Coordinates of C-alpha atoms in Angstrom, one line a residue:
K1 CA -162.1 172.1 179.7
A2 CA -159.1 170.0 180.9
R3 CA -156.7 172.9 180.7
T4 CA -159.1 175.1 182.7
D5 CA -159.5 172.3 185.3
L6 CA -155.7 171.8 185.5
D7 CA -155.2 175.5 185.9
Q8 CA -157.8 175.6 188.7
L9 CA -156.2 172.6 190.4
A10 CA -152.7 174.2 190.2
F11 CA -154.1 177.5 191.6
D12 CA -155.8 175.6 194.5
I13 CA -152.7 173.6 195.3
S14 CA -150.4 176.7 195.3
T15 CA -152.9 178.8 197.3
S16 CA -153.7 176.1 199.9
Y17 CA -150.1 175.0 200.5
N18 CA -148.9 178.6 200.6
T19 CA -151.5 179.4 203.3
A20 CA -150.4 176.5 205.5
H21 CA -146.7 177.2 204.8
R22 CA -147.0 180.9 205.7
A23 CA -148.5 180.0 209.1
N24 CA -145.5 177.9 210.1
A25 CA -141.8 178.4 210.3
G26 CA -138.6 176.9 208.8
L27 CA -135.6 175.7 210.7
D28 CA -134.5 179.4 211.0
G29 CA -137.7 180.2 212.9
V30 CA -139.0 182.6 210.2
S31 CA -142.6 182.2 209.0
G32 CA -144.7 183.9 206.3
R33 CA -142.9 182.4 203.4
D34 CA -144.6 180.8 200.3
M35 CA -144.0 177.2 199.4
F36 CA -144.9 177.9 195.7
T37 CA -144.7 181.0 193.6
Q38 CA -148.1 182.5 194.2
P39 CA -150.2 182.6 191.0
T40 CA -151.9 185.9 190.3
Q41 CA -154.8 184.3 188.4
V42 CA -156.3 180.9 187.6
A43 CA -155.6 181.1 183.9
G44 CA -152.1 179.8 183.2
A45 CA -151.5 178.7 186.8
A46 CA -150.5 175.2 185.9
K47 CA -147.8 176.4 183.5
A48 CA -146.5 179.0 186.0
M49 CA -146.5 176.7 189.0
A50 CA -143.1 176.3 190.6
V51 CA -141.5 175.8 194.0
D52 CA -140.5 179.2 195.5
P53 CA -136.9 179.8 194.4
A54 CA -135.7 180.6 197.9
L55 CA -137.1 177.3 199.2
D56 CA -135.7 175.4 196.3
A57 CA -132.3 176.8 197.0
D58 CA -132.5 176.1 200.8
P59 CA -134.7 173.2 201.9
S60 CA -134.2 174.3 205.6
L61 CA -136.7 177.0 204.9
L62 CA -139.5 174.4 204.5
A63 CA -142.0 175.4 207.2
T64 CA -142.2 172.2 209.3
A65 CA -142.5 173.8 212.7
P66 CA -145.1 176.1 214.1
A67 CA -144.3 179.8 214.2
G68 CA -142.5 180.4 217.6
G69 CA -142.6 176.6 218.4
A70 CA -139.9 174.5 219.9
V71 CA -137.1 172.9 218.0
G72 CA -138.2 169.5 216.7
D73 CA -141.9 170.3 216.8
N74 CA -143.4 169.0 213.5
A75 CA -146.8 170.7 213.7
G76 CA -145.9 172.6 210.5
A77 CA -145.2 169.4 208.6
K78 CA -148.5 168.0 209.9
A79 CA -150.3 171.2 208.8
L80 CA -148.8 170.8 205.3
L81 CA -149.8 167.1 205.2
A82 CA -153.4 168.0 206.3
V83 CA -153.8 170.2 203.2
S84 CA -154.0 167.0 201.1
S85 CA -157.1 165.8 202.9
A86 CA -158.8 169.2 203.5
Q87 CA -161.6 170.4 201.2
V88 CA -159.6 173.3 199.7
A89 CA -160.1 172.7 196.0
S90 CA -162.8 174.5 194.1
G91 CA -166.3 173.1 194.6
G92 CA -165.4 172.1 198.2
R93 CA -163.4 169.0 197.2
T94 CA -160.0 167.7 198.4
L95 CA -157.1 168.3 196.1
G96 CA -157.0 164.5 195.4
G97 CA -160.7 164.5 194.6
A98 CA -160.3 167.4 192.2
A99 CA -157.4 165.7 190.5
L100 CA -159.5 162.4 190.2
D101 CA -162.4 164.3 188.8
M102 CA -160.2 166.0 186.2
V103 CA -158.5 162.7 185.2
S104 CA -162.0 161.0 185.0
S105 CA -163.4 163.7 182.8
I106 CA -160.3 163.4 180.5
G107 CA -160.9 159.6 180.4
V108 CA -164.6 160.1 179.5
A109 CA -163.7 162.6 176.8
A110 CA -161.0 160.2 175.4
S111 CA -163.5 157.3 175.4
E112 CA -166.1 159.4 173.6
A113 CA -163.5 160.6 171.0
K114 CA -162.4 156.9 170.4
H115 CA -166.1 156.0 170.0
D116 CA -166.5 158.8 167.5
V117 CA -163.4 157.7 165.6
D118 CA -164.6 154.1 165.4
R119 CA -168.1 155.2 164.2
D120 CA -166.5 157.5 161.6
M121 CA -164.2 154.7 160.4
V122 CA -167.2 152.3 159.9
L123 CA -169.1 155.1 158.1
T124 CA -166.0 155.8 155.9
E125 CA -165.6 152.1 155.0
N126 CA -169.3 151.8 154.1
L127 CA -169.2 154.9 151.9
S128 CA -166.0 153.7 150.3
S129 CA -167.6 150.3 149.5
L130 CA -170.6 152.1 148.1
R131 CA -168.4 154.4 146.0
D132 CA -166.4 151.4 144.7
S133 CA -169.5 149.5 143.8
L134 CA -170.7 152.4 141.7
A135 CA -167.4 153.2 140.3
G136 CA -166.9 149.6 139.2
V137 CA -169.6 149.8 136.4
D138 CA -168.2 148.9 133.0
I139 CA -169.9 151.1 130.3
Q140 CA -169.1 148.6 127.4
E141 CA -170.7 145.7 129.4
E142 CA -173.7 147.8 130.3
L143 CA -174.2 148.8 126.6
S144 CA -173.9 145.2 125.5
N145 CA -176.5 144.1 128.1
L146 CA -178.8 146.9 126.9
A147 CA -178.4 145.7 123.3
R148 CA -179.2 142.1 124.3
F149 CA -182.3 143.3 126.3
E150 CA -183.4 145.3 123.2
H151 CA -183.1 142.3 120.9
A152 CA -184.9 140.1 123.5
T153 CA -187.7 142.6 123.7
S154 CA -188.0 142.8 119.9
A155 CA -188.1 139.0 119.7
M156 CA -190.7 138.8 122.4
T157 CA -192.9 141.4 120.6
R158 CA -192.7 139.4 117.4
F159 CA -193.6 136.2 119.3
V160 CA -196.6 137.8 121.0
S161 CA -197.7 139.3 117.7
T162 CA -197.4 135.9 115.9
V163 CA -199.4 134.1 118.7
D164 CA -202.0 136.9 118.5
N165 CA -202.4 136.5 114.7
L166 CA -202.7 132.7 115.1
L167 CA -205.3 133.0 117.7
G168 CA -207.2 135.6 115.6
D169 CA -207.1 133.2 112.6
L170 CA -208.3 130.3 114.8
I171 CA -211.2 132.3 116.2
A172 CA -212.1 133.5 112.7
K173 CA -212.3 129.9 111.4
L174 CA -214.6 128.8 114.3

């Protein structure tokens, strides 16, 4: 999702600034130039985004004046600046709003992932403790305890039998 959102934002930025840049002229008076290499599709736009090579080589081509405008007129620069507050991003948002939404969704996803990791760590620790408590059984000790229990049961049976016989004799003599 984040990659798709980033590609969409890069596409919106390139397209919006190119539209404003084409409508204005550089110091040489020529208009119609792109500010960014125009992406052909949304997918991969972030990776392909780059300043137009001609503009990169000659900053005087930056369209800061209106087409056919007077020297020193900065209407083109104002138009480029206005793109940042215009609702030109997908969903009718500003570019900054779209960027904030994208960063926010990444933050939420990161928070959820951290919560999942914390929960899984607690679960892992509990399962490890349970496994260790079961794995810590000493077979010899358990057999010894079983033998003692068997001897105690046998002794108790003899005791109850003896008491029963004594009570039977006592009742017979009455």
